[in-house]
Amino acid sequence: MNVPQLKLLAGLVRGLLEQHNVPIGHSQSLDVIAALPGLRNWPEVMAFPDRVVATELNTTSTIRLAYRLKSRYQLDLAPSTLLKALAPPDVQEAQAPPEIWPSGPRAGVYIATSQDAINALLANYSEASDGALVYAERAGDHWEGSIDLDEQGLWSRGLQRVPSGTLLVLGPLHLNQQSWDDCASRLRMACIRALDSGHRVAVLMDTPTPEDLLADVQLAVDMRQEEGEDCTEALMGIVTEDGELLRQEPFSPPRPWPTPVPNTATTDAIPAIVLPHLRRALRGRQAGLLVAGTSVIDDHWWAIDLVTSLLAVTQDMGMACRIMPRKRGTPAKDFMVPDPVKALPFLPSIETAYAQGYRRMIVAPVHSDIELLGAYADDVLFICGTHGADVAEGLRNVTGMGFFGKEQTLLKHLIAVFGVGYVEGRDKKTVQTCDMYVPGSDNLPPGDVAYGELMDAIRAQRVVRWEDQVGLLLDSKAITLPAVKKTFRRVEALDGYLAGRKSQATV
């Protein structure tokens, strides 16, 4: 580059600033463009022409220019944007090789599925780049030349000043419903870093469906990107077990249409008193929320026997799958379920299941925000297992962040909710009690109402009441009062019910 070329670039920068409503004068534009050769102002450009001759228009020089524009005029432009604005198309093409490992693979995002692949990549990168620095999360922070990239590191503007071609190592990221939004956000930002700064980004990922991983990554980025962005352009390929960054074209092939799994479930677990009400509630409904609660607290899938039987009741309502709620320390518990559920595809999120064509999903609602369920509930039948021997308790527990403030979204899509209590009898055998509510068109208060008023309205409109059954069992001496208190200890209405029985007994 020479001084006359630098003057021409100063004019381009001046025009670029005017497009962003930041007008500057001719002399100011000369002082700004002095950032390209790393000088403070135009007099220094004239004093050190050798510095200008040694300057190339690339990511490193535009990083300096971007910093000066930000510090002087509060104009935040990515170095890649400046490079495209200042360099002619033929020059842009000539400057395509990155500064770090220029003969290496293209900048972009590459997906790895094992730590061994990441370790091999780190070794290859270090050898090819003569020990260049790596910016890494936990998947690569053990490497000798690694700088820790904490949770906010991807969003740090400092990464714009790192030489292009630098290796960033992210992860491990775990695809499941609880972490889906976080993974999508991080993958999008990884794409932005690759596009704007020319970095190579390797992401270590874990998923219950490795055969669909690339398609799920592309879906996550596509759903997360903002209007006008095309972040999916940065999705390049995979990290092989030998540590090679291998480009995939296309990044993700089209998904095959899923094969339905034959239903082997039965309705045996659903109490006989509930089943006819359930069938009537489902008549003419293909989408919405079905909630089944139980008084039994399990450490993996709550009410899984009831959920399994709901598969039988809804077997003609679309292909079924189950959604992975979260990453477990003991993954085997995800498969401690009845065989009809175990046979279903186990997918990482509602979003990816919907994209594959599934319209009947088993979800653990405590890990699936009710707004997310509401966004798909016009097209999807959600089967939710939760804790709750009565309907009010079940509705509260169906939301991951609590019932308050979300009840209208939940009740708008609710098809039916029922709870089953298991009470130990005097003969040590367990007896069942049932509670069930089926929404009607006019059996709830309109609009936003107080929690207590809403619960009172729901309890008043139940089609099956646990109090009626418990009363008969107590009267017949089949169960004891302590057993009732144990089973319904979390039910808000228990104290009022027991007080009512006591007052009746004293009359």
Coordinates of C-alpha atoms in Angstrom, one line a residue:
M1 CA 0.0 0.0 0.0
N2 CA 1.2 3.6 -0.6
V3 CA 0.2 7.0 0.6
P4 CA -2.1 7.9 -2.4
Q5 CA -4.0 4.6 -1.9
L6 CA -4.4 5.4 1.8
K7 CA -5.9 8.8 0.8
L8 CA -8.4 7.0 -1.4
L9 CA -9.3 4.7 1.5
A10 CA -9.8 7.8 3.7
G11 CA -12.4 9.1 1.3
L12 CA -14.2 5.7 1.4
V13 CA -14.2 5.8 5.2
R14 CA -15.6 9.3 5.1
G15 CA -18.5 8.1 2.9
L16 CA -19.1 5.1 5.1
L17 CA -19.4 7.3 8.1
E18 CA -21.8 9.6 6.3
Q19 CA -24.0 6.5 5.6
H20 CA -24.2 6.0 9.4
N21 CA -25.0 9.7 10.0
V22 CA -21.5 10.5 11.3
P23 CA -20.2 13.3 9.1
I24 CA -16.5 14.2 9.4
G25 CA -14.1 16.5 7.5
H26 CA -11.3 15.6 5.1
S27 CA -8.5 16.0 7.6
Q28 CA -10.4 14.0 10.2
S29 CA -10.8 11.1 7.7
L30 CA -7.0 11.2 7.1
D31 CA -6.4 10.9 10.8
V32 CA -8.9 8.0 11.0
I33 CA -7.4 6.1 8.1
A34 CA -3.9 6.3 9.8
A35 CA -5.1 3.5 12.0
L36 CA -4.6 1.0 9.1
P37 CA -0.8 1.2 9.3
G38 CA -1.0 1.5 13.1
L39 CA -0.2 5.2 13.2
R40 CA -1.8 7.9 15.3
N41 CA -2.6 10.6 12.7
W42 CA -1.8 11.8 9.1
P43 CA 1.4 13.6 10.0
E44 CA 2.8 10.3 11.2
V45 CA 1.7 8.7 7.9
M46 CA 3.9 11.3 6.1
A47 CA 6.7 10.8 8.5
F48 CA 6.8 7.0 8.2
P49 CA 6.0 6.1 4.6
D50 CA 7.8 2.7 5.1
R51 CA 5.1 1.7 7.6
V52 CA 2.5 2.5 4.9
V53 CA 4.3 0.4 2.3
A54 CA 4.4 -2.6 4.7
T55 CA 0.6 -2.3 5.4
E56 CA -1.9 -4.7 3.9
L57 CA -5.6 -4.3 3.8
N58 CA -6.7 -7.4 5.9
T59 CA -8.5 -8.3 9.1
T60 CA -5.6 -7.2 11.3
S61 CA -5.4 -3.7 9.9
T62 CA -9.2 -3.3 9.8
I63 CA -9.3 -4.4 13.5
R64 CA -7.3 -1.3 14.2
L65 CA -9.6 0.9 12.1
A66 CA -12.7 -0.5 13.8
Y67 CA -11.3 0.3 17.2
R68 CA -10.5 3.9 16.2
L69 CA -14.1 4.4 14.8
K70 CA -15.5 3.0 18.0
S71 CA -13.4 5.0 20.3
R72 CA -13.8 8.4 18.4
Y73 CA -17.2 8.2 17.0
Q74 CA -19.0 5.4 18.9
L75 CA -19.6 3.6 15.6
D76 CA -19.4 -0.1 16.1
L77 CA -18.5 -1.8 12.8
A78 CA -17.0 -5.3 12.5
P79 CA -13.6 -5.6 10.9
S80 CA -15.0 -7.9 8.3
T81 CA -17.6 -5.2 7.4
L82 CA -14.9 -2.6 7.0
L83 CA -12.8 -5.0 4.9
K84 CA -15.7 -5.5 2.5
A85 CA -16.4 -1.8 2.3
L86 CA -12.8 -0.8 1.6
A87 CA -11.4 -3.6 -0.6
P88 CA -12.3 -4.1 -4.3
P89 CA -13.9 -7.5 -5.0
D90 CA -10.7 -8.9 -6.5
V91 CA -8.6 -7.7 -3.5
Q92 CA -11.2 -9.3 -1.1
E93 CA -10.7 -12.6 -2.9
A94 CA -7.0 -12.3 -2.8
Q95 CA -7.1 -11.6 1.0
A96 CA -9.3 -14.6 1.7
P97 CA -6.6 -16.8 3.4
P98 CA -6.6 -16.2 7.2
E99 CA -3.6 -14.7 9.0
I100 CA -3.2 -17.7 11.3
W101 CA -2.6 -21.0 9.5
P102 CA -3.3 -19.4 6.0
S103 CA -3.1 -22.7 4.2
G104 CA -5.6 -24.3 6.6
P105 CA -9.3 -24.9 6.3
R106 CA -11.8 -22.2 5.8
A107 CA -13.0 -20.1 8.7
G108 CA -16.3 -21.2 10.0
V109 CA -18.0 -23.4 12.6
Y110 CA -17.1 -27.1 12.9
I111 CA -18.9 -29.6 15.1
A112 CA -17.2 -32.3 17.1
T113 CA -18.8 -35.2 19.0
S114 CA -15.8 -36.4 21.1
Q115 CA -13.1 -34.9 23.3
D116 CA -10.5 -37.0 21.4
A117 CA -11.4 -35.2 18.2
I118 CA -10.9 -31.8 20.0
N119 CA -7.6 -33.0 21.4
A120 CA -6.4 -34.1 18.0
L121 CA -7.5 -30.7 16.5
L122 CA -5.5 -28.8 19.1
A123 CA -2.4 -30.8 18.3
N124 CA -2.8 -30.2 14.6
Y125 CA -3.5 -26.5 15.0
S126 CA -0.5 -26.0 17.3
E127 CA 1.8 -27.8 14.8
A128 CA 0.4 -25.9 11.8
S129 CA 0.5 -22.5 13.4
D130 CA 3.7 -22.8 15.3
G131 CA 2.0 -22.7 18.7
A132 CA -0.5 -20.0 18.1
L133 CA -2.9 -19.2 20.9
V134 CA -6.2 -20.9 21.3
Y135 CA -9.3 -19.4 23.0
A136 CA -11.2 -22.1 24.7
E137 CA -14.0 -23.1 27.0
R138 CA -13.8 -26.3 29.1
A139 CA -13.4 -28.6 26.1
G140 CA -10.0 -27.0 25.3
D141 CA -8.9 -25.2 28.4
H142 CA -6.4 -28.0 29.3
W143 CA -4.3 -27.2 26.3
E144 CA -0.9 -25.5 27.0
G145 CA -1.5 -22.6 24.6
S146 CA -5.1 -22.0 25.7
I147 CA -6.6 -18.8 27.0
D148 CA -9.7 -19.3 29.0
L149 CA -12.9 -18.3 27.2
D150 CA -15.5 -17.9 29.9
E151 CA -19.3 -17.9 29.4
Q152 CA -19.2 -14.2 28.2
G153 CA -16.1 -14.7 26.1
L154 CA -17.9 -15.2 22.8
W155 CA -19.7 -11.8 23.3
S156 CA -16.4 -10.0 24.0
R157 CA -15.5 -7.3 21.5
G158 CA -11.9 -8.2 22.1
L159 CA -12.3 -11.3 19.9
Q160 CA -12.7 -8.9 17.0
R161 CA -9.1 -7.9 17.5
V162 CA -7.7 -11.5 17.5
P163 CA -6.0 -12.4 14.2
S164 CA -8.2 -14.1 11.7
G165 CA -7.9 -17.9 11.5
T166 CA -7.5 -18.2 15.3
L167 CA -9.0 -21.4 16.7
L168 CA -11.9 -21.0 19.3
V169 CA -12.9 -24.2 21.1
L170 CA -16.4 -24.2 22.6
G171 CA -18.3 -26.7 24.7
P172 CA -19.2 -29.2 25.7
L173 CA -22.7 -28.1 24.7
H174 CA -25.5 -30.5 25.6
L175 CA -28.6 -30.5 23.4
N176 CA -31.7 -31.0 25.5
Q177 CA -34.8 -29.0 26.2
Q178 CA -33.4 -27.3 29.3
S179 CA -30.3 -26.0 27.4
W180 CA -31.7 -25.6 23.9
D181 CA -32.0 -21.8 24.0
D182 CA -28.5 -21.4 25.5
C183 CA -27.0 -23.8 22.8
A184 CA -28.8 -21.9 20.0
S185 CA -27.6 -18.6 21.3
R186 CA -24.0 -19.7 21.6
L187 CA -24.0 -21.4 18.2
R188 CA -25.3 -18.2 16.6
M189 CA -22.6 -16.1 18.2
A190 CA -20.0 -18.7 17.1
C191 CA -21.2 -18.2 13.5
I192 CA -21.0 -14.4 13.9
R193 CA -17.4 -14.6 15.2
A194 CA -16.5 -16.9 12.2
L195 CA -18.2 -14.5 9.7
D196 CA -17.1 -11.2 11.2
S197 CA -13.6 -12.1 12.3
G198 CA -12.6 -15.0 10.2
H199 CA -12.1 -17.4 13.1
R200 CA -12.2 -21.2 13.1
V201 CA -14.7 -22.3 15.8
A202 CA -14.8 -26.0 16.9
V203 CA -17.8 -26.9 19.1
L204 CA -17.9 -30.0 21.1
M205 CA -21.5 -31.2 21.4
D206 CA -23.5 -34.0 23.0
T207 CA -26.9 -35.1 21.8
P208 CA -29.3 -38.0 22.2
T209 CA -29.6 -38.2 18.4
P210 CA -26.1 -38.0 16.9
E211 CA -27.4 -38.9 13.5
D212 CA -29.4 -35.7 13.4
L213 CA -26.8 -33.4 15.1
L214 CA -25.9 -31.3 12.1
A215 CA -29.5 -30.8 11.2
D216 CA -30.3 -29.8 14.8
V217 CA -27.4 -27.3 14.8
Q218 CA -28.6 -25.7 11.6
L219 CA -32.1 -25.5 13.0
A220 CA -30.9 -23.9 16.2
V221 CA -28.9 -21.3 14.4
D222 CA -31.6 -20.6 11.9
M223 CA -34.3 -20.1 14.6
R224 CA -32.1 -17.9 16.7
Q225 CA -30.7 -15.5 14.0
E226 CA -32.2 -12.1 13.7
E227 CA -33.8 -10.5 10.7
G228 CA -31.2 -9.7 8.0
E229 CA -28.7 -12.2 9.3
D230 CA -27.6 -15.4 7.5
C231 CA -25.5 -17.0 10.2
T232 CA -25.9 -20.5 8.7
E233 CA -23.4 -19.5 6.1
A234 CA -20.7 -20.0 8.7
L235 CA -21.7 -23.6 9.4
M236 CA -18.9 -25.5 7.6
G237 CA -18.6 -29.1 8.7
I238 CA -17.2 -31.5 11.4
V239 CA -14.1 -32.2 13.4
T240 CA -13.0 -35.7 12.5
E241 CA -11.5 -38.1 15.1
D242 CA -8.0 -37.3 13.6
G243 CA -8.5 -33.6 14.3
E244 CA -9.2 -32.5 10.8
L245 CA -11.7 -29.7 10.0
L246 CA -13.7 -31.4 7.3
R247 CA -16.1 -29.3 5.3
Q248 CA -19.6 -30.7 4.6
E249 CA -21.5 -29.6 1.5
P250 CA -24.3 -29.2 2.3
F251 CA -23.6 -28.8 6.0
S252 CA -26.8 -30.8 6.8
P253 CA -28.6 -33.0 4.3
P254 CA -32.4 -33.0 4.3
R255 CA -33.9 -35.0 7.2
P256 CA -35.6 -38.2 6.3
W257 CA -39.3 -38.4 7.3
P258 CA -39.6 -40.3 10.5
T259 CA -41.0 -43.8 10.7
P260 CA -44.0 -44.3 13.1
V261 CA -43.4 -46.5 16.1
P262 CA -46.2 -49.1 16.6
N263 CA -48.2 -48.5 19.7
T264 CA -47.8 -51.2 22.4
A265 CA -49.2 -49.3 25.3
T266 CA -52.5 -50.0 27.0
T267 CA -54.9 -47.9 29.0
D268 CA -54.5 -50.1 32.1
A269 CA -52.9 -47.5 34.3
I270 CA -55.7 -44.9 33.9
P271 CA -58.4 -45.4 36.5
A272 CA -61.8 -46.5 35.1
I273 CA -63.5 -43.4 36.6
V274 CA -61.2 -41.1 34.6
L275 CA -61.1 -42.8 31.2
P276 CA -64.6 -41.9 29.8
H277 CA -64.1 -38.2 30.8
L278 CA -60.7 -38.3 29.1
R279 CA -62.1 -39.8 25.9
R280 CA -64.8 -37.1 25.8
A281 CA -62.3 -34.3 26.4
L282 CA -60.2 -35.6 23.5
R283 CA -63.1 -35.9 21.1
G284 CA -62.4 -33.5 18.2
R285 CA -59.1 -32.3 19.8
Q286 CA -55.8 -33.1 18.0
A287 CA -53.6 -30.6 19.9
G288 CA -53.2 -29.1 23.3
L289 CA -52.0 -30.2 26.7
L290 CA -52.8 -33.4 28.6
V291 CA -51.6 -33.4 32.2
A292 CA -51.4 -36.5 34.4
G293 CA -50.3 -36.2 38.0
T294 CA -49.4 -38.7 40.7
S295 CA -48.9 -38.6 44.4
V296 CA -45.8 -40.8 44.0
I297 CA -42.5 -38.8 43.9
D298 CA -40.1 -40.4 41.4
D299 CA -36.6 -39.2 40.7
H300 CA -36.9 -39.6 36.9
W301 CA -40.2 -39.5 35.0
W302 CA -43.1 -38.5 37.1
A303 CA -46.4 -40.3 36.5
I304 CA -44.7 -42.4 33.8
D305 CA -47.3 -45.3 34.0
L306 CA -50.1 -42.8 33.4
V307 CA -48.2 -41.1 30.6
T308 CA -47.6 -44.5 29.0
S309 CA -51.4 -45.2 29.1
L310 CA -52.0 -41.8 27.5
L311 CA -50.1 -43.0 24.5
A312 CA -52.7 -45.7 24.0
V313 CA -55.6 -43.2 24.5
T314 CA -54.1 -40.9 21.9
Q315 CA -52.6 -43.4 19.5
D316 CA -54.4 -42.0 16.4
M317 CA -53.3 -38.4 17.0
G318 CA -50.0 -38.3 15.2
M319 CA -46.5 -39.7 15.4
A320 CA -45.1 -39.8 19.0
C321 CA -41.7 -39.1 20.5
R322 CA -40.4 -38.1 23.8
I323 CA -38.3 -35.0 24.6
M324 CA -35.0 -35.1 26.6
P325 CA -35.6 -32.7 29.5
R326 CA -32.1 -32.2 30.7
K327 CA -28.6 -33.6 31.0
R328 CA -28.5 -36.2 33.8
G329 CA -25.6 -37.2 36.0
T330 CA -27.0 -40.8 35.6
P331 CA -28.2 -41.0 32.0
A332 CA -29.5 -44.6 32.5
K333 CA -32.5 -43.1 34.4
D334 CA -33.8 -41.7 31.1
F335 CA -34.4 -45.3 30.0
M336 CA -35.9 -46.5 33.3
V337 CA -39.3 -46.2 31.6
P338 CA -41.9 -48.7 30.3
D339 CA -41.1 -50.4 27.0
P340 CA -43.8 -48.4 25.0
V341 CA -42.1 -45.2 26.0
K342 CA -38.6 -46.6 25.6
A343 CA -39.3 -47.5 22.0
L344 CA -40.1 -43.9 21.0
P345 CA -37.5 -41.6 19.5
F346 CA -35.7 -39.6 22.2
L347 CA -35.2 -36.2 20.8
P348 CA -33.3 -33.2 22.2
S349 CA -36.1 -30.5 22.0
I350 CA -39.6 -29.7 21.0
E351 CA -38.2 -27.5 18.3
T352 CA -36.3 -30.3 16.6
A353 CA -39.1 -32.8 17.1
Y354 CA -41.5 -30.4 15.4
A355 CA -39.1 -29.9 12.5
Q356 CA -39.1 -33.6 12.0
G357 CA -42.8 -33.9 11.8
Y358 CA -43.7 -35.2 15.3
R359 CA -47.0 -33.9 16.5
R360 CA -47.4 -36.0 19.8
M361 CA -44.7 -35.4 22.4
I362 CA -44.0 -36.6 25.9
V363 CA -42.5 -33.7 27.8
A364 CA -41.3 -33.2 31.3
P365 CA -43.0 -29.8 31.8
V366 CA -40.8 -28.6 34.6
H367 CA -38.0 -28.4 32.1
S368 CA -40.2 -27.0 29.2
D369 CA -41.3 -23.5 29.8
I370 CA -45.1 -23.1 29.4
E371 CA -44.6 -20.3 26.9
L372 CA -42.7 -22.8 24.7
L373 CA -45.5 -25.3 25.0
G374 CA -48.0 -22.6 24.2
A375 CA -46.2 -21.6 21.1
Y376 CA -46.6 -25.2 19.6
A377 CA -49.8 -26.3 21.4
D378 CA -52.1 -25.4 18.4
D379 CA -50.3 -28.1 16.3
V380 CA -48.9 -30.5 18.9
L381 CA -50.5 -32.8 21.5
F382 CA -48.3 -32.6 24.6
I383 CA -48.4 -35.4 27.2
C384 CA -47.2 -34.1 30.5
G385 CA -46.4 -36.2 33.6
T386 CA -46.1 -34.3 36.8
H387 CA -46.5 -34.6 40.6
G388 CA -49.9 -33.9 42.0
A389 CA -52.7 -36.0 43.6
D390 CA -55.2 -33.2 42.8
V391 CA -55.7 -31.0 39.8
A392 CA -54.5 -27.8 41.4
E393 CA -51.2 -29.3 42.5
G394 CA -50.7 -30.9 39.1
L395 CA -51.3 -27.5 37.3
R396 CA -48.9 -25.7 39.6
N397 CA -46.2 -28.3 39.0
V398 CA -46.6 -28.4 35.2
T399 CA -44.7 -25.1 34.9
G400 CA -41.0 -25.0 35.4
M401 CA -41.1 -21.4 36.9
G402 CA -44.2 -21.8 38.9
F403 CA -47.9 -21.4 38.1
F404 CA -48.3 -17.7 38.9
G405 CA -48.5 -15.5 35.8
K406 CA -48.6 -18.4 33.4
E407 CA -52.0 -19.9 34.2
Q408 CA -53.8 -18.2 31.3
T409 CA -51.3 -19.7 28.7
L410 CA -51.6 -23.1 30.4
L411 CA -55.4 -23.1 30.6
K412 CA -55.9 -21.8 27.1
H413 CA -54.4 -25.0 25.7
L414 CA -55.4 -27.5 28.4
I415 CA -57.5 -30.5 27.3
A416 CA -57.7 -32.2 30.6
V417 CA -55.8 -32.6 33.9
F418 CA -56.2 -35.5 36.3
G419 CA -54.3 -36.7 39.4
V420 CA -54.1 -40.1 41.0
G421 CA -53.5 -40.5 44.7
Y422 CA -52.1 -43.7 46.1
V423 CA -53.3 -44.3 49.7
E424 CA -52.1 -47.1 51.8
G425 CA -55.1 -49.1 53.2
R426 CA -55.5 -50.7 56.6
D427 CA -54.8 -54.0 55.0
K428 CA -51.5 -52.6 53.6
K429 CA -52.8 -52.7 50.1
T430 CA -52.8 -49.4 48.1
V431 CA -56.1 -47.9 47.0
Q432 CA -56.5 -45.2 44.3
T433 CA -58.2 -41.9 44.5
C434 CA -58.8 -39.6 41.5
D435 CA -59.2 -35.9 40.8
M436 CA -60.0 -34.5 37.3
Y437 CA -60.8 -31.3 35.6
V438 CA -61.9 -30.8 32.0
P439 CA -62.0 -27.1 30.9
G440 CA -65.3 -25.9 29.5
S441 CA -66.1 -22.8 27.5
D442 CA -67.5 -20.8 30.4
N443 CA -66.5 -22.5 33.7
L444 CA -63.6 -20.1 34.5
P445 CA -63.5 -16.5 35.5
P446 CA -62.7 -14.2 32.6
G447 CA -59.3 -12.5 32.3
D448 CA -56.7 -12.2 35.0
V449 CA -58.0 -13.1 38.4
A450 CA -56.4 -13.8 41.8
Y451 CA -54.8 -17.2 42.2
G452 CA -57.2 -18.3 44.9
E453 CA -60.3 -17.4 42.9
L454 CA -59.0 -19.3 39.9
M455 CA -58.2 -22.4 41.9
D456 CA -61.7 -22.2 43.6
A457 CA -63.3 -22.1 40.1
I458 CA -61.3 -25.0 38.9
R459 CA -62.1 -27.1 41.9
A460 CA -65.8 -26.3 41.7
Q461 CA -65.9 -27.5 38.1
R462 CA -64.1 -30.9 38.6
V463 CA -65.7 -33.9 37.0
V464 CA -64.1 -36.2 39.5
R465 CA -63.3 -35.2 43.1
W466 CA -60.7 -36.9 45.3
E467 CA -62.6 -35.7 48.5
D468 CA -65.7 -37.8 47.6
Q469 CA -63.6 -40.9 47.3
V470 CA -61.5 -40.3 50.3
G471 CA -64.6 -39.6 52.4
L472 CA -66.2 -43.0 51.4
L473 CA -62.9 -44.8 52.1
L474 CA -62.6 -43.2 55.5
D475 CA -66.2 -43.9 56.4
S476 CA -65.7 -47.5 55.5
K477 CA -62.6 -47.7 57.6
A478 CA -60.6 -48.9 54.5
I479 CA -58.0 -46.2 55.0
T480 CA -56.7 -44.2 58.0
L481 CA -56.5 -40.4 58.5
P482 CA -52.7 -40.5 58.8
A483 CA -52.5 -42.3 55.4
V484 CA -54.6 -39.6 53.8
K485 CA -52.4 -36.9 55.3
K486 CA -49.3 -38.6 54.0
T487 CA -50.7 -39.0 50.4
F488 CA -52.2 -35.5 50.2
R489 CA -49.6 -33.6 52.3
R490 CA -48.8 -31.2 49.4
V491 CA -52.4 -30.5 48.6
E492 CA -53.5 -27.0 49.6
A493 CA -57.2 -28.0 50.0
L494 CA -56.3 -30.8 52.5
D495 CA -56.6 -28.7 55.7
G496 CA -60.0 -27.3 54.7
Y497 CA -61.3 -30.8 53.8
L498 CA -60.2 -32.3 57.1
A499 CA -61.6 -29.3 59.1
G500 CA -64.9 -29.8 57.3
R501 CA -65.0 -33.5 58.2
K502 CA -64.2 -32.7 61.8
S503 CA -67.0 -30.1 62.0
Q504 CA -69.5 -32.6 60.5
A505 CA -68.5 -35.2 63.0
T506 CA -69.1 -32.9 65.9
V507 CA -72.6 -31.9 64.8

